[in-house]
CSV table of C-alpha atoms in Angstrom, one decimal:
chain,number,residue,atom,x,y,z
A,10,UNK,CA,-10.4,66.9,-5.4
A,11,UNK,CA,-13.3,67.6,-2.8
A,12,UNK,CA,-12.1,68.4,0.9
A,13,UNK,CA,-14.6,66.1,3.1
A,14,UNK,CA,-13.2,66.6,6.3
A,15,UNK,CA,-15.1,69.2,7.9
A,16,UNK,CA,-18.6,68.6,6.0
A,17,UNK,CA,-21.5,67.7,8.5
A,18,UNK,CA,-23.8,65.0,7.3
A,19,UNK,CA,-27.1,66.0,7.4
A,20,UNK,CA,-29.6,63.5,9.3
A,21,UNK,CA,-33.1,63.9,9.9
A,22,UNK,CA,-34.5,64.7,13.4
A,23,UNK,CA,-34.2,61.9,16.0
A,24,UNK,CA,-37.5,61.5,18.1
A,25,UNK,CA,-37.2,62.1,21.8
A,26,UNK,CA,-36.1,59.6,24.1
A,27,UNK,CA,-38.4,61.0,27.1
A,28,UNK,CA,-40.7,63.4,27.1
A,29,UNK,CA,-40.7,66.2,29.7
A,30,UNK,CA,-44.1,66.8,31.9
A,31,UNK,CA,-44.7,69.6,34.0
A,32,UNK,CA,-47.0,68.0,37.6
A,33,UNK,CA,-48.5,69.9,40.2
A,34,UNK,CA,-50.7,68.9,42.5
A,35,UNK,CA,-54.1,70.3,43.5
A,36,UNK,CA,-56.1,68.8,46.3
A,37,UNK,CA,-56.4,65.0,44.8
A,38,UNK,CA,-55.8,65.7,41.4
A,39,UNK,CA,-52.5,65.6,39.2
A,40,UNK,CA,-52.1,67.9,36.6
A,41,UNK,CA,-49.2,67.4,33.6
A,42,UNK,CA,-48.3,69.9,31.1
A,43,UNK,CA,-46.1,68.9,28.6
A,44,UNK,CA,-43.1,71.3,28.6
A,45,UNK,CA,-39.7,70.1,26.9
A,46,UNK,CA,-37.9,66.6,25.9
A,47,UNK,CA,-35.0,64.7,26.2
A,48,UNK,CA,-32.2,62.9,23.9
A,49,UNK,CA,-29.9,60.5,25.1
A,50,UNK,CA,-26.2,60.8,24.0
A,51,UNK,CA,-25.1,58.4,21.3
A,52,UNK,CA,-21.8,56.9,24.0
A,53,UNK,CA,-25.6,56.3,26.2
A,54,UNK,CA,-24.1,58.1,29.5
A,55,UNK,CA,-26.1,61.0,29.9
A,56,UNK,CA,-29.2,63.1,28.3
A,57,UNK,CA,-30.0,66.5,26.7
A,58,UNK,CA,-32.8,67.9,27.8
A,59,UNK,CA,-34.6,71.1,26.0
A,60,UNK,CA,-37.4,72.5,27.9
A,61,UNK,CA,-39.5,75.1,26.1
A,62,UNK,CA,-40.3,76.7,30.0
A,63,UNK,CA,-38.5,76.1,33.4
A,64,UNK,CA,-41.5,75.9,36.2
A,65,UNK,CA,-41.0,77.4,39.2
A,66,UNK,CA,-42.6,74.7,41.4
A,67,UNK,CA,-44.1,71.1,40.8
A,68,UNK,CA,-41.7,68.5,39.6
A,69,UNK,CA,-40.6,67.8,36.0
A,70,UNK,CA,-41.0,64.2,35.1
A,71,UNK,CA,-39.5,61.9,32.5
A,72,UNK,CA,-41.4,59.7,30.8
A,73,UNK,CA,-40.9,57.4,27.6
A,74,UNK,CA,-43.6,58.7,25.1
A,75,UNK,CA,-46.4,56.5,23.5
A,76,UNK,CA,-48.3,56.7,20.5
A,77,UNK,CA,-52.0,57.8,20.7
A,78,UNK,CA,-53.9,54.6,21.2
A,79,UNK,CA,-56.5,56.9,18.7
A,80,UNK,CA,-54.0,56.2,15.4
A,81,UNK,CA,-53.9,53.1,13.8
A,82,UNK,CA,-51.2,51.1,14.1
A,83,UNK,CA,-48.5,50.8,11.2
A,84,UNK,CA,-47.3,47.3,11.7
A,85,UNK,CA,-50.0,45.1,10.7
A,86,UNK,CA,-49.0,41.6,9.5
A,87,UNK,CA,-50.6,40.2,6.1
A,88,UNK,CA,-52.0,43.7,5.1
């Protein structure tokens, strides 16, 4: 008989929740650097967050992300 118990189930990689962006301002402009993501937590009170670099100044922001308006979409009705 097969012991279960502590086996993992493997599941494929979840897309982020929120995407991390690096801002700084210069002058009038805005600039955003993606730099990390985050995951919320499957009882939905609280988030992981990797970042792939920590800035030293500027703001990290959290945003949903969004396809690329460029890619066609891939729910089309009666195709």
């Amino acid at each position: 008989m097969a012991d279960t118990r502590n086996k993992q189930q493997k599941t494929s990689p979840k897309a982020p929740d929120f995407l991390a962006w690096h801002v700084t301002q210069k002058g009038d402009k805005s600039y955003w650097n993606k730099v990390g993501a985050a995951w919320a937590h499957k009882d939905s009170a609280g988030y992981t967050i990797q970042l792939e670099v920590v800035p030293i100044n500027g703001r990290i922001v959290l945003r949903q992300p969004i396809e690329d308006p460029r890619e066609p979409a891939t729910d089309q009705e009666g195709a």
